[in-house]
PDB file of C-alpha atoms in Angstrom:
ATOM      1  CA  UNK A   1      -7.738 -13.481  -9.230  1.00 75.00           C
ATOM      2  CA  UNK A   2      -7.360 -12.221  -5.399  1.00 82.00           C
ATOM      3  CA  UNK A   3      -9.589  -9.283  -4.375  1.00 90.00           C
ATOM      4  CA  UNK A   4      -9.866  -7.427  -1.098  1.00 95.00           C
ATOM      5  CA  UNK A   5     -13.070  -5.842  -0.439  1.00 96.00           C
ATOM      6  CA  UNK A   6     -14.125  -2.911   2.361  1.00 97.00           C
ATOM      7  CA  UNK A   7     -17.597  -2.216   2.223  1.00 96.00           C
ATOM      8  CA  UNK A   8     -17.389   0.992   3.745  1.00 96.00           C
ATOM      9  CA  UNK A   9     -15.885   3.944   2.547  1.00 95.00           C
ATOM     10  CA  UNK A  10     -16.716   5.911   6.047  1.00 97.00           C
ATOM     11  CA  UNK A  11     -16.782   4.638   9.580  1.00 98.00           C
ATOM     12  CA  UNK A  12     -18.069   7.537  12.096  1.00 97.00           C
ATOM     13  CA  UNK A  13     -18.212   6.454  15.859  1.00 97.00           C
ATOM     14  CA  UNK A  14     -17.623   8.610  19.156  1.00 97.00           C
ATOM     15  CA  UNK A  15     -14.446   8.075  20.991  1.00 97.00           C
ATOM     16  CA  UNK A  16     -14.862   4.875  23.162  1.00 97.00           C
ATOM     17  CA  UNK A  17     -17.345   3.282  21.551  1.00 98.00           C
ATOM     18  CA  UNK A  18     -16.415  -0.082  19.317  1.00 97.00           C
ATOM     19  CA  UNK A  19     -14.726   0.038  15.898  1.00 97.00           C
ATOM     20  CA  UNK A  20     -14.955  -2.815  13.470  1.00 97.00           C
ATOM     21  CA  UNK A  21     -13.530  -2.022  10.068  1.00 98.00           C
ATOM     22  CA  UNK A  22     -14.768  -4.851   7.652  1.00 98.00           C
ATOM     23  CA  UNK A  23     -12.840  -7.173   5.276  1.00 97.00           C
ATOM     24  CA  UNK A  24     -13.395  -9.333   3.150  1.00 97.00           C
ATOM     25  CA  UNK A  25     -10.986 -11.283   0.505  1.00 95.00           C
ATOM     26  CA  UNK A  26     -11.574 -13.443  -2.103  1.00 91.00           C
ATOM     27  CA  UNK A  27      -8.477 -15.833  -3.168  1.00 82.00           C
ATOM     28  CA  UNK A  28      -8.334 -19.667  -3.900  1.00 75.00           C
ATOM     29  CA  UNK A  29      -5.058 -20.251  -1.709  1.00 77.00           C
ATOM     30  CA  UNK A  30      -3.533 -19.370   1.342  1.00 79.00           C
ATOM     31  CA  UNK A  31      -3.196 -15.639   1.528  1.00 84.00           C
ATOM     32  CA  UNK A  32      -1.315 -13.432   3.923  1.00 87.00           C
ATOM     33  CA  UNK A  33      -3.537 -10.769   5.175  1.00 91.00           C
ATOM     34  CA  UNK A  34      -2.714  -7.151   6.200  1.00 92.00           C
ATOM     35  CA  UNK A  35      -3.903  -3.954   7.957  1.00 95.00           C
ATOM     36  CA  UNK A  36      -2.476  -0.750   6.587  1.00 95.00           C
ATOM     37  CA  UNK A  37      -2.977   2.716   8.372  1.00 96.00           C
ATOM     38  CA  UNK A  38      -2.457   6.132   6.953  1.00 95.00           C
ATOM     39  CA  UNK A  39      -2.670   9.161   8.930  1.00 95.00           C
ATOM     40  CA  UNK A  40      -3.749  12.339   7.940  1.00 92.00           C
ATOM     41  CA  UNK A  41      -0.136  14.013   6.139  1.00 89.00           C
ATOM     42  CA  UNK A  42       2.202  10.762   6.696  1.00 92.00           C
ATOM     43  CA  UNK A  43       2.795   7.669   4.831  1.00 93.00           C
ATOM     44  CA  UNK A  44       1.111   4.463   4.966  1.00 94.00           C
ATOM     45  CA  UNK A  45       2.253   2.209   7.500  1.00 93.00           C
ATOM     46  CA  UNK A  46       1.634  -1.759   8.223  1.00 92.00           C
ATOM     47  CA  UNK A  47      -0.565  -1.560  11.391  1.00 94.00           C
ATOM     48  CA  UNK A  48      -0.789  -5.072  11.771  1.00 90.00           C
ATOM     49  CA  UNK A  49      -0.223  -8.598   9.956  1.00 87.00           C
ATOM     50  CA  UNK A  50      -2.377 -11.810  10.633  1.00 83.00           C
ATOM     51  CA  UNK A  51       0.338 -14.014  11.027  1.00 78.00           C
ATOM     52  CA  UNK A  52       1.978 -12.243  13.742  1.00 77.00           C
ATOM     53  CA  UNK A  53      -1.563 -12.542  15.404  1.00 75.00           C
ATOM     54  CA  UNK A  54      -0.567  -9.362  17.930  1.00 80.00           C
ATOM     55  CA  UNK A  55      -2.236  -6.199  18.935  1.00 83.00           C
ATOM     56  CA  UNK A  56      -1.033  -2.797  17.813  1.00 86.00           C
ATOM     57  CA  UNK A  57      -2.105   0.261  19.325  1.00 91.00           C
ATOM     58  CA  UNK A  58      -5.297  -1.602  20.795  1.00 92.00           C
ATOM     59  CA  UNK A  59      -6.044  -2.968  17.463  1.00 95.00           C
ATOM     60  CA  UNK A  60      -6.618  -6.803  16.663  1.00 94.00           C
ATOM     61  CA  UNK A  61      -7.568  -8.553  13.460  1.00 94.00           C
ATOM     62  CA  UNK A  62      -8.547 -12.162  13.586  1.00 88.00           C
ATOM     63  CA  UNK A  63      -8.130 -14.075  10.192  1.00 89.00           C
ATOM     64  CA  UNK A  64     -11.498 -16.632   9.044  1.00 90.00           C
ATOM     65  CA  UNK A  65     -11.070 -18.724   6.402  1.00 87.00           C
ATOM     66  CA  UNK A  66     -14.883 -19.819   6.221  1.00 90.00           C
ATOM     67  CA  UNK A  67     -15.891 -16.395   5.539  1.00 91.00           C
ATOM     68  CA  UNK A  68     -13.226 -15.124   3.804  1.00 92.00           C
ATOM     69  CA  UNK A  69     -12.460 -12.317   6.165  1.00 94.00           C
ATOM     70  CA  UNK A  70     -10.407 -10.134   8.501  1.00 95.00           C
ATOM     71  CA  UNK A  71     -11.726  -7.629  10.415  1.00 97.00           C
ATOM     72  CA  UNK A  72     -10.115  -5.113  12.417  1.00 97.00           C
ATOM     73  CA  UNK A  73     -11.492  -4.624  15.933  1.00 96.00           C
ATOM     74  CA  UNK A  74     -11.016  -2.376  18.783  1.00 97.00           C
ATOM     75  CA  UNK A  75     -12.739  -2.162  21.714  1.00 97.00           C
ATOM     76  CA  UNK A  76     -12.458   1.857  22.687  1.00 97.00           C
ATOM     77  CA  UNK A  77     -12.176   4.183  19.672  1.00 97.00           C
ATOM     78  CA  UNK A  78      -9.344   7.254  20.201  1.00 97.00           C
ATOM     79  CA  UNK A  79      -9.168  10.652  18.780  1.00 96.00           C
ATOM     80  CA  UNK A  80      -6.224   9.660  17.081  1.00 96.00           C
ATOM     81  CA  UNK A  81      -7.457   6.343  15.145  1.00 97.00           C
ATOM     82  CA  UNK A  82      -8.585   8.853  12.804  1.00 98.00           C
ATOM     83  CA  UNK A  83      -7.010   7.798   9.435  1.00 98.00           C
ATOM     84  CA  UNK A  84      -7.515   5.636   6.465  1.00 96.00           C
ATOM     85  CA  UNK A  85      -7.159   2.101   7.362  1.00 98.00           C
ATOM     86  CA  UNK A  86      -6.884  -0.853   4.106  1.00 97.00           C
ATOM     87  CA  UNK A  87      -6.720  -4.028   3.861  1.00 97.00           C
ATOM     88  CA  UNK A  88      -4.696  -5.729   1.816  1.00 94.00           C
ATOM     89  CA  UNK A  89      -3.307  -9.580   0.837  1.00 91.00           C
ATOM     90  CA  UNK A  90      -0.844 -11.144  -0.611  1.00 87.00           C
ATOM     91  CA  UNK A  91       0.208 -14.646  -1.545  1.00 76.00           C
ATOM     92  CA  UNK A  92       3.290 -17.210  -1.382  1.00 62.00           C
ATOM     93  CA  UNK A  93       5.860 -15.977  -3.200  1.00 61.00           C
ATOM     94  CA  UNK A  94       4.738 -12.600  -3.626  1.00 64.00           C
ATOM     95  CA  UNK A  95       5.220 -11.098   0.008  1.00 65.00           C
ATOM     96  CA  UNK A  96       5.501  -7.399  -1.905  1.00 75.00           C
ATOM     97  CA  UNK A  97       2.697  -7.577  -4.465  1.00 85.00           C
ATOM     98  CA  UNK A  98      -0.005  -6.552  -2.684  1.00 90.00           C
ATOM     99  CA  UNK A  99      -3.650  -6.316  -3.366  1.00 92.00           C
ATOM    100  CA  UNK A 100      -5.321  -3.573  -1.562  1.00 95.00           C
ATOM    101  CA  UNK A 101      -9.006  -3.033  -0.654  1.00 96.00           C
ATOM    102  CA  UNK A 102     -10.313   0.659  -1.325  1.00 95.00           C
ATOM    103  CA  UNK A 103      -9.963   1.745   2.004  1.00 96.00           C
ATOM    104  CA  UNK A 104     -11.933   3.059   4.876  1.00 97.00           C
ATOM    105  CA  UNK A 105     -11.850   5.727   6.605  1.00 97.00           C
ATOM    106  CA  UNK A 106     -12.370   6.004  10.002  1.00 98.00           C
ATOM    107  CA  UNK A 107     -13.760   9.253  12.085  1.00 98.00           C
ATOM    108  CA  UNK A 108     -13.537   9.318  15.946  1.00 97.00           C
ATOM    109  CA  UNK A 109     -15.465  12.049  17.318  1.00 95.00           C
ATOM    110  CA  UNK A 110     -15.747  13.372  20.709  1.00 89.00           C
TER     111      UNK A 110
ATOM    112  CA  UNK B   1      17.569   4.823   9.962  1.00 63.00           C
ATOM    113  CA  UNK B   2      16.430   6.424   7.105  1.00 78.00           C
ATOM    114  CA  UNK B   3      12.925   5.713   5.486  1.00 92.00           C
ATOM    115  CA  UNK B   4      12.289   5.241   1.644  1.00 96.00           C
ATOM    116  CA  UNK B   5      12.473   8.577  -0.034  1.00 97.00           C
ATOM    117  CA  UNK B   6      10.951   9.129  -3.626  1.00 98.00           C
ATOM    118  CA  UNK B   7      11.886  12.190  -5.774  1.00 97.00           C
ATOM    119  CA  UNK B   8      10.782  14.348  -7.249  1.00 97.00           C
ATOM    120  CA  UNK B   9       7.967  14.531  -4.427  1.00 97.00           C
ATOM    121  CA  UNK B  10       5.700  17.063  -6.990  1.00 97.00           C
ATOM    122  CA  UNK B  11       5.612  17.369 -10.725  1.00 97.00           C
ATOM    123  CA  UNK B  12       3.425  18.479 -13.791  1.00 98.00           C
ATOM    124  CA  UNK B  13       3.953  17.117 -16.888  1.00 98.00           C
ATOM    125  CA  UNK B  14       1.978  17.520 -20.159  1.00 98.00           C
ATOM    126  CA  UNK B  15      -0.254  14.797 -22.219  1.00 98.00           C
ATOM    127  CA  UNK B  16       2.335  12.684 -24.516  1.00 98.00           C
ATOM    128  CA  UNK B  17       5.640  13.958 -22.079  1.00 98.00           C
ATOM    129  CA  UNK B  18       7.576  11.314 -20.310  1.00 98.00           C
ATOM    130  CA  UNK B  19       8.550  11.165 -16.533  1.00 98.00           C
ATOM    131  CA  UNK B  20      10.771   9.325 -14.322  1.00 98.00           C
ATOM    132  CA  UNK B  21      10.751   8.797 -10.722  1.00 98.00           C
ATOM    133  CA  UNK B  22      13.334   8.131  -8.114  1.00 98.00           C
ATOM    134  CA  UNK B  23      13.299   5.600  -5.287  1.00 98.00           C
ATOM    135  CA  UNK B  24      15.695   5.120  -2.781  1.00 97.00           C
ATOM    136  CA  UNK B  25      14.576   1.984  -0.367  1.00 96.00           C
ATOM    137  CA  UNK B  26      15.587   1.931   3.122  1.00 94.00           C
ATOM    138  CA  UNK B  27      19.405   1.374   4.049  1.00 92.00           C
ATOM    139  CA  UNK B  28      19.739  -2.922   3.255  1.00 89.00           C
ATOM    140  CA  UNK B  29      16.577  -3.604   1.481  1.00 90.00           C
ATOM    141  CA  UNK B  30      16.597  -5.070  -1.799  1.00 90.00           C
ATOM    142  CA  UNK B  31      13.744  -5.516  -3.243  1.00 91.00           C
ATOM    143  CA  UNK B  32      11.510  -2.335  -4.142  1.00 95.00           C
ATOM    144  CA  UNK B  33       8.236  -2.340  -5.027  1.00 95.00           C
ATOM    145  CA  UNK B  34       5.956   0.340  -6.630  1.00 97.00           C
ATOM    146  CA  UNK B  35       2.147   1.193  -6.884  1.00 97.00           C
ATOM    147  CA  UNK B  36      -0.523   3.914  -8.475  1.00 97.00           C
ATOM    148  CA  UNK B  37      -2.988   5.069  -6.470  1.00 95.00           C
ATOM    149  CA  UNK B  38      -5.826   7.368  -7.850  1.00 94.00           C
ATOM    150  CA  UNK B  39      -9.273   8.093  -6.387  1.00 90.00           C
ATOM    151  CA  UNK B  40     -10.865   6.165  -8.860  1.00 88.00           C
ATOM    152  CA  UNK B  41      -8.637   3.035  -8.729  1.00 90.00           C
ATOM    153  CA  UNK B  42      -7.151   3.330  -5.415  1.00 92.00           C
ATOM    154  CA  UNK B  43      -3.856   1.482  -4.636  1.00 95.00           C
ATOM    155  CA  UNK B  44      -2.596  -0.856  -7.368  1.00 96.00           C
ATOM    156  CA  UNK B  45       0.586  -2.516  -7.665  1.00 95.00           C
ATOM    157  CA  UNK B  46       2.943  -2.050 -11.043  1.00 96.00           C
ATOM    158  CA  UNK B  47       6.065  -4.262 -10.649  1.00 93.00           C
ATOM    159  CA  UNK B  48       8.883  -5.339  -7.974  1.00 93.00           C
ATOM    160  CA  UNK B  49      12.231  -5.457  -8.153  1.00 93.00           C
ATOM    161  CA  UNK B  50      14.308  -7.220  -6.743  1.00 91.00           C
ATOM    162  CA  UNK B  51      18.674  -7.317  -7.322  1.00 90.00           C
ATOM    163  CA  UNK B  52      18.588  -5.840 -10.401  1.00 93.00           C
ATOM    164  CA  UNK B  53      15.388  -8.167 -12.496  1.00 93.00           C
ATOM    165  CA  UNK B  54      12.097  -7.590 -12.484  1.00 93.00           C
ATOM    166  CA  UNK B  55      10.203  -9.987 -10.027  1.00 88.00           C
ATOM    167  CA  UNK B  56       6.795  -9.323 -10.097  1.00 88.00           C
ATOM    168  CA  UNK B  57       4.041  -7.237 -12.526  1.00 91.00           C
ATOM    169  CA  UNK B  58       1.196  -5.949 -12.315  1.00 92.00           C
ATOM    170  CA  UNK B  59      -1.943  -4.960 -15.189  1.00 93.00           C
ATOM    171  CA  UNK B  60      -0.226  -1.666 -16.642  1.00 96.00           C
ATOM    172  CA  UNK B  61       0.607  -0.982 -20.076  1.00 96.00           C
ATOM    173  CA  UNK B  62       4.001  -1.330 -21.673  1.00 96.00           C
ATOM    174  CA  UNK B  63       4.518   2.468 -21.004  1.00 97.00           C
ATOM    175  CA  UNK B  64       4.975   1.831 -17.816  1.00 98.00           C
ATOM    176  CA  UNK B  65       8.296   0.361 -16.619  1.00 97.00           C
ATOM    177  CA  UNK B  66      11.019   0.753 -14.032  1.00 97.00           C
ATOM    178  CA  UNK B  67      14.193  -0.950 -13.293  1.00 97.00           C
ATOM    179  CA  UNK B  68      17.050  -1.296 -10.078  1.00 97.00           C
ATOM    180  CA  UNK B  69      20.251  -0.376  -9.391  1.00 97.00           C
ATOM    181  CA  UNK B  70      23.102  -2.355  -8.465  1.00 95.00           C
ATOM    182  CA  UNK B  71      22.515  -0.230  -5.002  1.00 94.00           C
ATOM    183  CA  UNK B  72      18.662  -1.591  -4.528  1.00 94.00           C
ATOM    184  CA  UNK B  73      17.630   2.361  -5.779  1.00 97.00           C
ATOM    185  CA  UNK B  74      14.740   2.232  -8.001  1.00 98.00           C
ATOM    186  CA  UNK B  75      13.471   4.467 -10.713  1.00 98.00           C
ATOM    187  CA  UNK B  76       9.786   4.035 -13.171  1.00 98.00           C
ATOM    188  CA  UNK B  77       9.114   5.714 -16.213  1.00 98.00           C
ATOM    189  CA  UNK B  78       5.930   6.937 -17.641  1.00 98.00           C
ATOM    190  CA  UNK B  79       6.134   7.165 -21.476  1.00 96.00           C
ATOM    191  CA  UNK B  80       3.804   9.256 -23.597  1.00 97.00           C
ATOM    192  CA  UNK B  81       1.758  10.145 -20.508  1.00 98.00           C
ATOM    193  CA  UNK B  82      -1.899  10.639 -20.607  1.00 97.00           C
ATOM    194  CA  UNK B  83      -4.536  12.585 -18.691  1.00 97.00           C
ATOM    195  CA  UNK B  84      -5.673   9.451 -16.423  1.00 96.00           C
ATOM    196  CA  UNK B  85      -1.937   8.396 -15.165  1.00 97.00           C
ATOM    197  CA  UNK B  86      -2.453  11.435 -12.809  1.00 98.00           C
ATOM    198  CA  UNK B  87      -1.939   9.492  -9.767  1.00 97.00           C
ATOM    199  CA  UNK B  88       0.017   9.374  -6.308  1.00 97.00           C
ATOM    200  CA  UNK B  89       3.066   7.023  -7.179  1.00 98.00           C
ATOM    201  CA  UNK B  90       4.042   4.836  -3.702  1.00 97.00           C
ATOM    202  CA  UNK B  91       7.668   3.496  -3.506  1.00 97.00           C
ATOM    203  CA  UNK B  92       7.909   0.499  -1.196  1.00 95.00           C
ATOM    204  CA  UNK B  93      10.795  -1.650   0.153  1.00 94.00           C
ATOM    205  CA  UNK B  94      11.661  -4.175   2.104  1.00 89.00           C
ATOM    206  CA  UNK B  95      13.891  -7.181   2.813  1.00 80.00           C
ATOM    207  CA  UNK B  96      13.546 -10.433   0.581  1.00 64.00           C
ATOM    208  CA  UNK B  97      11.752 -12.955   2.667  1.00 57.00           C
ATOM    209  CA  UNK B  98       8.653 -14.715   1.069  1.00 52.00           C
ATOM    210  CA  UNK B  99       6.684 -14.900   4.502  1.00 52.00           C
ATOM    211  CA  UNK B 100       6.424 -12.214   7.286  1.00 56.00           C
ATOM    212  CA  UNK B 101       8.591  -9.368   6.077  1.00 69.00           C
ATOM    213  CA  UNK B 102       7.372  -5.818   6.393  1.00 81.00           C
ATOM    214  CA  UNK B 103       6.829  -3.628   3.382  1.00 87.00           C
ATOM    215  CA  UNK B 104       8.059  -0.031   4.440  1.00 92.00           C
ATOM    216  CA  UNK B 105       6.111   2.611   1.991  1.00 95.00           C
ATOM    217  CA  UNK B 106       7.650   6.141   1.053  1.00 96.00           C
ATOM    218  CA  UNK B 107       5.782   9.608   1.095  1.00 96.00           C
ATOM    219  CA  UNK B 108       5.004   9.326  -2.834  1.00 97.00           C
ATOM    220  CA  UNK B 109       5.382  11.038  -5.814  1.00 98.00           C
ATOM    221  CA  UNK B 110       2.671  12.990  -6.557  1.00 97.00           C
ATOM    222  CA  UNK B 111       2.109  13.413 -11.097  1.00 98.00           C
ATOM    223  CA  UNK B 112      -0.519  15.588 -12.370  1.00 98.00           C
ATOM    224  CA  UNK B 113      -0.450  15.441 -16.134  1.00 98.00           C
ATOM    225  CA  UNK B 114      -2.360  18.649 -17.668  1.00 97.00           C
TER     226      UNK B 114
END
């Protein structure tokens, strides 16, 4: 069975320092990975998709199949990354079932 | 254009009660998907639908269910509800392609069950 793991339930860093969010997956076939964002009071959003292999809001994720991961990356935290950022996969076939990691939530403080 | 909306966004029902929630998917989207998500459990998926038949399901009892509309809207039932399905129900849509598509989630309907 697919799982999506994220190590960390809380990221602190200051704003402009580096932000790597960690995930980690665990399926046999070819998965399609995700980044989903929630801020504080609106709905969860797709932030970014690996396929589409583009940047959102400063934000890049960079799929590795030897390690089984996909971390999201940005160089210079902002005030308003604040949120809850998951992970999440899916597989062929099943572009709406998806399997989300816990979450992590990320603090940017001055 | 308008986003998915779920109703009602707020309820309290009691142990052994049954619910029902409403989703309507964004304007063209036909397949609807919907998930629990607790503290404890965080975000899980239940089932997809998609025109009218169930596509996909996930690890939930049998008193959970839902079904579509003719007009893509979506609705799931709780029956006999119990203390633990206290949860933040997510209604998602999006259009029917297998690769790429974008899964548009609504504001939720949040159950507490006393």
């Amino acid at each position: 069975a697919q799982r999506v793991t994220q190590p960390e339930k809380l990221l602190s860093v200051f704003k402009g320092a580096p932000v790597e969010l960690k995930c980690n997956y665990s399926y046999s076939g070819s998965p399609e990975l995700f980044w989903y964002v929630q801020y504080s009071r609106q709905r969860l959003q797709l932030l970014l998709r690996h396929i589409s292999r583009e940047s959102i809001k400063g934000f890049t994720a960079d799929l590795n199949k030897g390690e089984t991961s996909f971390h999201l990356k940005k160089p210079f935290a902002q005030e308003e990354d604040s949120a809850m950022y998951y992970c999440a996969l899916s597989y062929t076939g099943t572009a709406s079932k998806l399997t989300f990691g816990t979450g992590t939530r990320l603090q940017v403080t001055l | 254009k308008a986003g998915v909306t779920q109703t009602p966004r707020y309820l309290i029902k009691t142990r052994g009660q049954q619910v029902t929630l409403s989703c309507s998917p964004i304007s063209g989207h036909r397949s609807v998907s919907w998930y629990q998500q607790t503290p404890g459990q965080g975000l899980q998926f239940l089932f997809e639908y998609f025109s009218e038949t169930q596509r996909n399901k996930g690890n939930f009892p049998g008193r959970f269910s839902g079904r579509q509309f003719s007009n893509s809207r979506s609705e799931m039932n709780v029956s006999t509800l119990e203390l633990g399905d206290s949860a933040l129900y997510l209604c998602a849509s999006s259009l029917p392609r297998t690769g790429g598509n974008t899964i548009y989630f609504g504001e939720g309907s949040w159950l507490t069950v006393v």
